[in-house]
Amino acid sequence: MEQDLYAVIGHPISHSKSPRIHSLFAEQTGQPVEYTAIQAPLDGFADTVNTFFERGGKGLNVTVPFKEQAWTLVEERTPAAEVAGAVNTLYLDGQQRLCGDNTDGPGLVRDLTVNHGIDLYQARILILGAGGAVRGILAPLITQQPLRIVIANRTPGKAENLAHLIAGVIPVRGCGFGEVTEPFDLIVNGTSASLHGDLPPLAPSVLGPKTVSYDMMYGPELTPFNQWASDHGASRVIDGLGMLVEQAAEAFALWRGIRPDTAPVIAALRDRVG
């Protein structure tokens, strides 16, 4: 059977777990999928995408630093992508138009609610950071009807602008890290601090005895942020490996019309990460 070609595109890309994830999805579902990794030149993203589809490619996942460029490049965007200002999944529609979606937010919500049984309804949520990673998760979090969302960032103005953009059915406030002191039910670290062994300058009082700490980064050990949260009394700490697999499953379902079972894939990656 001829394989349909998919890939992840980024720069750098050698570290990406997407080829393994999608290969496991294809094996599990019996779909004729071949999935590779493409490192695009920093100044050649659009040309690389266009060449991929011209040669018969079916879909692309987009990772750093190209998600915002992908948003600009596409002809059609899903509502999730429109709000996020970033695209992580590309495909052609029936009219051969390049379309973009953002599956990061649904991936996070599914990891929290399905994999970890966390009820977000009426939850007090603190989100750290105001970059592209955070923009992608806000709208899906709001659909869970939390009580309120606070976005804290090193540069308060960016958080305030993002809060203004997304505010609507629930209260959303933007501020600096030093302005939050009360405890939250869920804290999501959407900064890249853990990659550098750093911590956002937060007061430990944001952690209560029922607080869940979620770091969108992951690794074989606790991330620095989750270690800090655990040391200061968080009830649970969760890393972003499940979100990585869940957002990939959302893309796979969009492309192939079938959603794989993510639990064994998360387990397989967890074994390898550990």
PDB file of C-alpha atoms in Angstrom:
ATOM      1  CA  MET A   1       0.000   0.000   0.000  1.00  0.00           C
ATOM      2  CA  GLU A   2       1.305   3.436  -0.924  1.00  0.00           C
ATOM      3  CA  GLN A   3       2.088   5.615   2.064  1.00  0.00           C
ATOM      4  CA  ASP A   4       0.762   9.147   2.490  1.00  0.00           C
ATOM      5  CA  LEU A   5       3.512  11.575   3.439  1.00  0.00           C
ATOM      6  CA  TYR A   6       3.411  13.805   6.515  1.00  0.00           C
ATOM      7  CA  ALA A   7       6.158  15.621   8.383  1.00  0.00           C
ATOM      8  CA  VAL A   8       7.086  18.036  11.143  1.00  0.00           C
ATOM      9  CA  ILE A   9       8.866  21.208  10.094  1.00  0.00           C
ATOM     10  CA  GLY A  10      11.047  23.349  12.331  1.00  0.00           C
ATOM     11  CA  HIS A  11      14.561  24.657  12.986  1.00  0.00           C
ATOM     12  CA  PRO A  12      16.226  22.836  14.642  1.00  0.00           C
ATOM     13  CA  ILE A  13      14.276  19.609  14.291  1.00  0.00           C
ATOM     14  CA  SER A  14      16.540  16.671  15.164  1.00  0.00           C
ATOM     15  CA  HIS A  15      15.204  16.573  18.746  1.00  0.00           C
ATOM     16  CA  SER A  16      11.557  16.238  17.674  1.00  0.00           C
ATOM     17  CA  LYS A  17       9.545  13.308  19.002  1.00  0.00           C
ATOM     18  CA  SER A  18       6.811  13.825  16.395  1.00  0.00           C
ATOM     19  CA  PRO A  19       8.097  11.171  13.936  1.00  0.00           C
ATOM     20  CA  ARG A  20       8.033   8.516  16.657  1.00  0.00           C
ATOM     21  CA  ILE A  21       4.626   9.625  17.917  1.00  0.00           C
ATOM     22  CA  HIS A  22       2.991   9.573  14.503  1.00  0.00           C
ATOM     23  CA  SER A  23       4.660   6.302  13.568  1.00  0.00           C
ATOM     24  CA  LEU A  24       3.125   4.764  16.686  1.00  0.00           C
ATOM     25  CA  PHE A  25      -0.251   6.273  15.767  1.00  0.00           C
ATOM     26  CA  ALA A  26      -0.025   4.845  12.241  1.00  0.00           C
ATOM     27  CA  GLU A  27       0.965   1.409  13.514  1.00  0.00           C
ATOM     28  CA  GLN A  28      -1.887   1.401  16.024  1.00  0.00           C
ATOM     29  CA  THR A  29      -4.583   2.557  13.578  1.00  0.00           C
ATOM     30  CA  GLY A  30      -3.360   0.778  10.448  1.00  0.00           C
ATOM     31  CA  GLN A  31      -3.211   4.043   8.535  1.00  0.00           C
ATOM     32  CA  PRO A  32      -0.818   4.241   5.543  1.00  0.00           C
ATOM     33  CA  VAL A  33       1.239   7.094   6.954  1.00  0.00           C
ATOM     34  CA  GLU A  34       4.910   7.889   6.462  1.00  0.00           C
ATOM     35  CA  TYR A  35       6.072  10.684   8.773  1.00  0.00           C
ATOM     36  CA  THR A  36       9.417  12.445   8.600  1.00  0.00           C
ATOM     37  CA  ALA A  37      11.157  15.562   9.949  1.00  0.00           C
ATOM     38  CA  ILE A  38      12.131  18.569   7.833  1.00  0.00           C
ATOM     39  CA  GLN A  39      14.557  21.256   8.932  1.00  0.00           C
ATOM     40  CA  ALA A  40      13.632  24.376   6.986  1.00  0.00           C
ATOM     41  CA  PRO A  41      16.062  27.259   6.542  1.00  0.00           C
ATOM     42  CA  LEU A  42      15.194  30.133   8.840  1.00  0.00           C
ATOM     43  CA  ASP A  43      14.556  32.288   5.774  1.00  0.00           C
ATOM     44  CA  GLY A  44      12.950  29.526   3.706  1.00  0.00           C
ATOM     45  CA  PHE A  45       9.876  28.319   5.580  1.00  0.00           C
ATOM     46  CA  ALA A  46       7.265  29.244   2.950  1.00  0.00           C
ATOM     47  CA  ASP A  47       9.272  27.737   0.085  1.00  0.00           C
ATOM     48  CA  THR A  48       9.797  24.508   2.037  1.00  0.00           C
ATOM     49  CA  VAL A  49       6.080  24.201   2.818  1.00  0.00           C
ATOM     50  CA  ASN A  50       5.027  24.900  -0.757  1.00  0.00           C
ATOM     51  CA  THR A  51       7.514  22.370  -2.133  1.00  0.00           C
ATOM     52  CA  PHE A  52       6.296  19.704   0.313  1.00  0.00           C
ATOM     53  CA  PHE A  53       2.684  20.020  -0.801  1.00  0.00           C
ATOM     54  CA  GLU A  54       3.553  20.389  -4.492  1.00  0.00           C
ATOM     55  CA  ARG A  55       5.300  17.007  -4.244  1.00  0.00           C
ATOM     56  CA  GLY A  56       2.182  15.362  -2.864  1.00  0.00           C
ATOM     57  CA  GLY A  57       2.622  15.787   0.886  1.00  0.00           C
ATOM     58  CA  LYS A  58      -0.622  15.537   2.850  1.00  0.00           C
ATOM     59  CA  GLY A  59       0.040  17.423   6.074  1.00  0.00           C
ATOM     60  CA  LEU A  60       2.630  19.188   8.200  1.00  0.00           C
ATOM     61  CA  ASN A  61       3.097  19.824  11.874  1.00  0.00           C
ATOM     62  CA  VAL A  62       4.830  23.133  12.545  1.00  0.00           C
ATOM     63  CA  THR A  63       7.129  23.757  15.479  1.00  0.00           C
ATOM     64  CA  VAL A  64       9.447  26.570  16.600  1.00  0.00           C
ATOM     65  CA  PRO A  65      10.232  29.045  15.226  1.00  0.00           C
ATOM     66  CA  PHE A  66       7.675  28.883  12.421  1.00  0.00           C
ATOM     67  CA  LYS A  67       4.207  28.808  14.037  1.00  0.00           C
ATOM     68  CA  GLU A  68       3.562  32.516  13.530  1.00  0.00           C
ATOM     69  CA  GLN A  69       4.865  32.365   9.943  1.00  0.00           C
ATOM     70  CA  ALA A  70       2.521  29.461   9.296  1.00  0.00           C
ATOM     71  CA  TRP A  71      -0.397  31.572  10.543  1.00  0.00           C
ATOM     72  CA  THR A  72       0.488  34.246   7.981  1.00  0.00           C
ATOM     73  CA  LEU A  73       1.070  31.764   5.164  1.00  0.00           C
ATOM     74  CA  VAL A  74      -2.246  29.873   5.219  1.00  0.00           C
ATOM     75  CA  GLU A  75      -5.323  30.823   3.209  1.00  0.00           C
ATOM     76  CA  GLU A  76      -7.830  29.494   5.740  1.00  0.00           C
ATOM     77  CA  ARG A  77      -7.599  29.252   9.542  1.00  0.00           C
ATOM     78  CA  THR A  78      -9.703  27.367  12.032  1.00  0.00           C
ATOM     79  CA  PRO A  79     -11.199  29.471  14.855  1.00  0.00           C
ATOM     80  CA  ALA A  80      -8.601  28.013  17.251  1.00  0.00           C
ATOM     81  CA  ALA A  81      -5.770  29.101  14.973  1.00  0.00           C
ATOM     82  CA  GLU A  82      -7.303  32.518  14.424  1.00  0.00           C
ATOM     83  CA  VAL A  83      -7.438  33.254  18.150  1.00  0.00           C
ATOM     84  CA  ALA A  84      -4.025  31.718  18.842  1.00  0.00           C
ATOM     85  CA  GLY A  85      -2.214  33.800  16.243  1.00  0.00           C
ATOM     86  CA  ALA A  86      -0.174  30.680  15.522  1.00  0.00           C
ATOM     87  CA  VAL A  87      -0.575  27.503  13.450  1.00  0.00           C
ATOM     88  CA  ASN A  88       0.916  24.112  14.293  1.00  0.00           C
ATOM     89  CA  THR A  89      -0.964  21.933  11.781  1.00  0.00           C
ATOM     90  CA  LEU A  90      -1.151  22.412   8.002  1.00  0.00           C
ATOM     91  CA  TYR A  91      -3.272  20.610   5.403  1.00  0.00           C
ATOM     92  CA  LEU A  92      -4.985  21.172   2.050  1.00  0.00           C
ATOM     93  CA  ASP A  93      -8.760  21.345   1.835  1.00  0.00           C
ATOM     94  CA  GLY A  94     -10.949  20.086  -1.020  1.00  0.00           C
ATOM     95  CA  GLN A  95     -10.183  23.197  -3.051  1.00  0.00           C
ATOM     96  CA  GLN A  96      -6.440  22.687  -2.519  1.00  0.00           C
ATOM     97  CA  ARG A  97      -6.226  25.743  -0.283  1.00  0.00           C
ATOM     98  CA  LEU A  98      -3.573  25.701   2.430  1.00  0.00           C
ATOM     99  CA  CYS A  99      -5.347  25.549   5.795  1.00  0.00           C
ATOM    100  CA  GLY A 100      -4.048  25.936   9.329  1.00  0.00           C
ATOM    101  CA  ASP A 101      -5.170  24.746  12.742  1.00  0.00           C
ATOM    102  CA  ASN A 102      -3.745  24.993  16.245  1.00  0.00           C
ATOM    103  CA  THR A 103      -4.073  21.805  18.290  1.00  0.00           C
ATOM    104  CA  ASP A 104      -1.948  22.855  21.287  1.00  0.00           C
ATOM    105  CA  GLY A 105      -4.865  24.063  23.397  1.00  0.00           C
ATOM    106  CA  PRO A 106      -7.095  21.041  22.831  1.00  0.00           C
ATOM    107  CA  GLY A 107      -4.057  18.855  23.555  1.00  0.00           C
ATOM    108  CA  LEU A 108      -3.456  20.571  26.890  1.00  0.00           C
ATOM    109  CA  VAL A 109      -7.126  20.444  27.901  1.00  0.00           C
ATOM    110  CA  ARG A 110      -7.414  16.764  27.033  1.00  0.00           C
ATOM    111  CA  ASP A 111      -4.240  15.920  28.956  1.00  0.00           C
ATOM    112  CA  LEU A 112      -5.540  17.756  32.011  1.00  0.00           C
ATOM    113  CA  THR A 113      -9.136  16.549  31.955  1.00  0.00           C
ATOM    114  CA  VAL A 114      -8.941  13.049  30.448  1.00  0.00           C
ATOM    115  CA  ASN A 115      -5.471  11.797  31.336  1.00  0.00           C
ATOM    116  CA  HIS A 116      -5.260  13.403  34.775  1.00  0.00           C
ATOM    117  CA  GLY A 117      -8.928  13.801  35.746  1.00  0.00           C
ATOM    118  CA  ILE A 118      -8.666  17.506  36.558  1.00  0.00           C
ATOM    119  CA  ASP A 119     -11.955  19.416  36.586  1.00  0.00           C
ATOM    120  CA  LEU A 120     -11.418  22.892  35.162  1.00  0.00           C
ATOM    121  CA  TYR A 121     -14.981  24.085  35.724  1.00  0.00           C
ATOM    122  CA  GLN A 122     -14.944  27.083  38.106  1.00  0.00           C
ATOM    123  CA  ALA A 123     -11.191  26.635  38.615  1.00  0.00           C
ATOM    124  CA  ARG A 124      -8.895  29.560  39.391  1.00  0.00           C
ATOM    125  CA  ILE A 125      -6.155  29.352  36.748  1.00  0.00           C
ATOM    126  CA  LEU A 126      -2.795  31.137  36.653  1.00  0.00           C
ATOM    127  CA  ILE A 127      -0.895  31.048  33.367  1.00  0.00           C
ATOM    128  CA  LEU A 128       2.754  32.065  33.256  1.00  0.00           C
ATOM    129  CA  GLY A 129       4.037  33.687  30.081  1.00  0.00           C
ATOM    130  CA  ALA A 130       2.414  35.620  27.256  1.00  0.00           C
ATOM    131  CA  GLY A 131       4.108  34.229  24.159  1.00  0.00           C
ATOM    132  CA  GLY A 132       2.865  32.022  21.344  1.00  0.00           C
ATOM    133  CA  ALA A 133       2.668  28.902  23.511  1.00  0.00           C
ATOM    134  CA  VAL A 134       0.246  30.638  25.868  1.00  0.00           C
ATOM    135  CA  ARG A 135      -1.839  32.228  23.123  1.00  0.00           C
ATOM    136  CA  GLY A 136      -2.551  28.761  21.755  1.00  0.00           C
ATOM    137  CA  ILE A 137      -4.026  27.399  24.988  1.00  0.00           C
ATOM    138  CA  LEU A 138      -6.219  30.266  26.198  1.00  0.00           C
ATOM    139  CA  ALA A 139      -9.370  29.804  24.114  1.00  0.00           C
ATOM    140  CA  PRO A 140      -9.634  26.038  24.771  1.00  0.00           C
ATOM    141  CA  LEU A 141      -9.140  26.641  28.497  1.00  0.00           C
ATOM    142  CA  ILE A 142     -11.938  29.208  28.465  1.00  0.00           C
ATOM    143  CA  THR A 143     -14.332  26.644  26.962  1.00  0.00           C
ATOM    144  CA  GLN A 144     -13.956  24.654  30.204  1.00  0.00           C
ATOM    145  CA  GLN A 145     -15.623  27.553  32.082  1.00  0.00           C
ATOM    146  CA  PRO A 146     -13.039  28.247  34.770  1.00  0.00           C
ATOM    147  CA  LEU A 147     -13.881  30.851  37.387  1.00  0.00           C
ATOM    148  CA  ARG A 148     -11.128  33.185  36.204  1.00  0.00           C
ATOM    149  CA  ILE A 149      -7.779  33.263  34.444  1.00  0.00           C
ATOM    150  CA  VAL A 150      -4.786  35.388  35.375  1.00  0.00           C
ATOM    151  CA  ILE A 151      -1.928  35.729  32.877  1.00  0.00           C
ATOM    152  CA  ALA A 152       1.349  36.747  34.522  1.00  0.00           C
ATOM    153  CA  ASN A 153       4.422  37.712  32.535  1.00  0.00           C
ATOM    154  CA  ARG A 154       7.834  39.273  33.056  1.00  0.00           C
ATOM    155  CA  THR A 155       6.637  42.164  30.880  1.00  0.00           C
ATOM    156  CA  PRO A 156       3.223  43.060  32.327  1.00  0.00           C
ATOM    157  CA  GLY A 157       2.096  44.947  29.216  1.00  0.00           C
ATOM    158  CA  LYS A 158       2.245  41.803  27.063  1.00  0.00           C
ATOM    159  CA  ALA A 159       0.103  39.921  29.561  1.00  0.00           C
ATOM    160  CA  GLU A 160      -2.373  42.798  29.761  1.00  0.00           C
ATOM    161  CA  ASN A 161      -2.672  42.985  25.973  1.00  0.00           C
ATOM    162  CA  LEU A 162      -3.246  39.252  25.727  1.00  0.00           C
ATOM    163  CA  ALA A 163      -5.867  39.346  28.487  1.00  0.00           C
ATOM    164  CA  HIS A 164      -7.679  42.150  26.676  1.00  0.00           C
ATOM    165  CA  LEU A 165      -7.614  40.165  23.433  1.00  0.00           C
ATOM    166  CA  ILE A 166      -9.115  37.032  24.962  1.00  0.00           C
ATOM    167  CA  ALA A 167     -11.454  38.493  27.612  1.00  0.00           C
ATOM    168  CA  GLY A 168     -15.147  37.800  27.263  1.00  0.00           C
ATOM    169  CA  VAL A 169     -17.315  35.260  29.020  1.00  0.00           C
ATOM    170  CA  ILE A 170     -15.014  34.898  32.043  1.00  0.00           C
ATOM    171  CA  PRO A 171     -12.710  37.366  33.808  1.00  0.00           C
ATOM    172  CA  VAL A 172      -9.178  37.379  32.371  1.00  0.00           C
ATOM    173  CA  ARG A 173      -6.492  39.613  33.892  1.00  0.00           C
ATOM    174  CA  GLY A 174      -2.929  40.287  32.808  1.00  0.00           C
ATOM    175  CA  CYS A 175      -0.170  41.386  35.175  1.00  0.00           C
ATOM    176  CA  GLY A 176       3.466  41.017  36.182  1.00  0.00           C
ATOM    177  CA  PHE A 177       4.814  38.029  38.092  1.00  0.00           C
ATOM    178  CA  GLY A 178       5.103  40.037  41.295  1.00  0.00           C
ATOM    179  CA  GLU A 179       1.442  41.042  41.283  1.00  0.00           C
ATOM    180  CA  VAL A 180       0.048  37.564  42.014  1.00  0.00           C
ATOM    181  CA  THR A 181       0.144  36.304  45.574  1.00  0.00           C
ATOM    182  CA  GLU A 182      -3.139  34.442  46.126  1.00  0.00           C
ATOM    183  CA  PRO A 183      -3.417  30.637  45.668  1.00  0.00           C
ATOM    184  CA  PHE A 184      -4.723  29.085  42.434  1.00  0.00           C
ATOM    185  CA  ASP A 185      -6.253  25.705  41.610  1.00  0.00           C
ATOM    186  CA  LEU A 186      -4.109  25.269  38.485  1.00  0.00           C
ATOM    187  CA  ILE A 187      -0.846  26.944  37.483  1.00  0.00           C
ATOM    188  CA  VAL A 188       0.346  26.409  33.905  1.00  0.00           C
ATOM    189  CA  ASN A 189       3.944  27.330  33.157  1.00  0.00           C
ATOM    190  CA  GLY A 190       3.993  28.434  29.527  1.00  0.00           C
ATOM    191  CA  THR A 191       7.394  30.110  29.740  1.00  0.00           C
ATOM    192  CA  SER A 192      10.599  28.554  28.464  1.00  0.00           C
ATOM    193  CA  ALA A 193      12.309  29.060  31.836  1.00  0.00           C
ATOM    194  CA  SER A 194      12.562  25.331  32.542  1.00  0.00           C
ATOM    195  CA  LEU A 195      14.612  24.848  29.385  1.00  0.00           C
ATOM    196  CA  HIS A 196      17.288  27.072  30.911  1.00  0.00           C
ATOM    197  CA  GLY A 197      17.005  25.829  34.473  1.00  0.00           C
ATOM    198  CA  ASP A 198      15.368  29.088  35.520  1.00  0.00           C
ATOM    199  CA  LEU A 199      12.220  29.912  37.463  1.00  0.00           C
ATOM    200  CA  PRO A 200       9.665  32.678  37.010  1.00  0.00           C
ATOM    201  CA  PRO A 201       9.920  34.991  40.063  1.00  0.00           C
ATOM    202  CA  LEU A 202       6.690  33.904  41.751  1.00  0.00           C
ATOM    203  CA  ALA A 203       5.628  34.143  45.366  1.00  0.00           C
ATOM    204  CA  PRO A 204       5.214  30.660  46.915  1.00  0.00           C
ATOM    205  CA  SER A 205       1.815  31.826  48.191  1.00  0.00           C
ATOM    206  CA  VAL A 206       0.330  31.146  44.744  1.00  0.00           C
ATOM    207  CA  LEU A 207       0.560  27.466  45.700  1.00  0.00           C
ATOM    208  CA  GLY A 208      -2.148  26.106  47.978  1.00  0.00           C
ATOM    209  CA  PRO A 209      -2.704  22.583  49.297  1.00  0.00           C
ATOM    210  CA  LYS A 210      -4.942  21.772  46.283  1.00  0.00           C
ATOM    211  CA  THR A 211      -2.875  23.477  43.599  1.00  0.00           C
ATOM    212  CA  VAL A 212      -1.969  21.484  40.471  1.00  0.00           C
ATOM    213  CA  SER A 213       1.243  22.616  38.784  1.00  0.00           C
ATOM    214  CA  TYR A 214       1.513  21.959  35.033  1.00  0.00           C
ATOM    215  CA  ASP A 215       4.742  22.694  33.162  1.00  0.00           C
ATOM    216  CA  MET A 216       4.417  22.590  29.360  1.00  0.00           C
ATOM    217  CA  MET A 217       8.058  21.450  29.265  1.00  0.00           C
ATOM    218  CA  TYR A 218       9.056  17.871  30.126  1.00  0.00           C
ATOM    219  CA  GLY A 219      12.081  15.723  30.816  1.00  0.00           C
ATOM    220  CA  PRO A 220      13.292  12.592  32.634  1.00  0.00           C
ATOM    221  CA  GLU A 221      13.310  14.445  35.969  1.00  0.00           C
ATOM    222  CA  LEU A 222      10.970  17.010  37.447  1.00  0.00           C
ATOM    223  CA  THR A 223      11.305  20.290  35.576  1.00  0.00           C
ATOM    224  CA  PRO A 224      12.758  23.120  37.660  1.00  0.00           C
ATOM    225  CA  PHE A 225       9.318  24.717  37.877  1.00  0.00           C
ATOM    226  CA  ASN A 226       7.582  21.538  38.994  1.00  0.00           C
ATOM    227  CA  GLN A 227      10.359  20.866  41.488  1.00  0.00           C
ATOM    228  CA  TRP A 228       9.785  24.344  42.933  1.00  0.00           C
ATOM    229  CA  ALA A 229       6.028  23.760  43.033  1.00  0.00           C
ATOM    230  CA  SER A 230       6.454  20.395  44.726  1.00  0.00           C
ATOM    231  CA  ASP A 231       8.850  21.859  47.288  1.00  0.00           C
ATOM    232  CA  HIS A 232       6.334  24.574  48.141  1.00  0.00           C
ATOM    233  CA  GLY A 233       3.293  22.395  48.672  1.00  0.00           C
ATOM    234  CA  ALA A 234       1.581  21.769  45.329  1.00  0.00           C
ATOM    235  CA  SER A 235      -0.781  18.797  45.496  1.00  0.00           C
ATOM    236  CA  ARG A 236       0.263  17.461  42.069  1.00  0.00           C
ATOM    237  CA  VAL A 237       2.874  18.264  39.442  1.00  0.00           C
ATOM    238  CA  ILE A 238       2.445  17.320  35.777  1.00  0.00           C
ATOM    239  CA  ASP A 239       4.772  17.864  32.830  1.00  0.00           C
ATOM    240  CA  GLY A 240       3.936  18.508  29.176  1.00  0.00           C
ATOM    241  CA  LEU A 241       4.665  15.105  27.633  1.00  0.00           C
ATOM    242  CA  GLY A 242       0.969  14.206  27.597  1.00  0.00           C
ATOM    243  CA  MET A 243       0.118  17.511  25.931  1.00  0.00           C
ATOM    244  CA  LEU A 244       2.727  16.788  23.243  1.00  0.00           C
ATOM    245  CA  VAL A 245       1.081  13.462  22.416  1.00  0.00           C
ATOM    246  CA  GLU A 246      -2.478  14.782  22.674  1.00  0.00           C
ATOM    247  CA  GLN A 247      -1.876  17.719  20.333  1.00  0.00           C
ATOM    248  CA  ALA A 248      -0.323  15.272  17.870  1.00  0.00           C
ATOM    249  CA  ALA A 249      -3.389  13.036  18.135  1.00  0.00           C
ATOM    250  CA  GLU A 250      -5.609  16.028  17.345  1.00  0.00           C
ATOM    251  CA  ALA A 251      -3.582  16.652  14.180  1.00  0.00           C
ATOM    252  CA  PHE A 252      -3.639  12.960  13.223  1.00  0.00           C
ATOM    253  CA  ALA A 253      -7.425  12.911  13.621  1.00  0.00           C
ATOM    254  CA  LEU A 254      -7.767  16.023  11.488  1.00  0.00           C
ATOM    255  CA  TRP A 255      -5.688  14.463   8.723  1.00  0.00           C
ATOM    256  CA  ARG A 256      -6.893  10.862   8.860  1.00  0.00           C
ATOM    257  CA  GLY A 257     -10.387  11.007  10.369  1.00  0.00           C
ATOM    258  CA  ILE A 258      -9.474   8.642  13.210  1.00  0.00           C
ATOM    259  CA  ARG A 259      -8.211   9.518  16.683  1.00  0.00           C
ATOM    260  CA  PRO A 260      -5.552   7.152  18.040  1.00  0.00           C
ATOM    261  CA  ASP A 261      -5.454   5.899  21.608  1.00  0.00           C
ATOM    262  CA  THR A 262      -2.885   8.136  23.238  1.00  0.00           C
ATOM    263  CA  ALA A 263      -2.340   6.271  26.520  1.00  0.00           C
ATOM    264  CA  PRO A 264       0.049   3.588  25.164  1.00  0.00           C
ATOM    265  CA  VAL A 265       1.955   6.191  23.154  1.00  0.00           C
ATOM    266  CA  ILE A 266       2.426   8.420  26.216  1.00  0.00           C
ATOM    267  CA  ALA A 267       3.598   5.359  28.144  1.00  0.00           C
ATOM    268  CA  ALA A 268       6.072   4.404  25.407  1.00  0.00           C
ATOM    269  CA  LEU A 269       7.532   7.906  25.294  1.00  0.00           C
ATOM    270  CA  ARG A 270       7.652   8.113  29.075  1.00  0.00           C
ATOM    271  CA  ASP A 271       9.702   4.912  29.163  1.00  0.00           C
ATOM    272  CA  ARG A 272      12.120   6.365  26.637  1.00  0.00           C
ATOM    273  CA  VAL A 273      12.345   9.778  28.336  1.00  0.00           C
ATOM    274  CA  GLY A 274      12.989   8.088  31.664  1.00  0.00           C
TER     275      GLY A 274
END
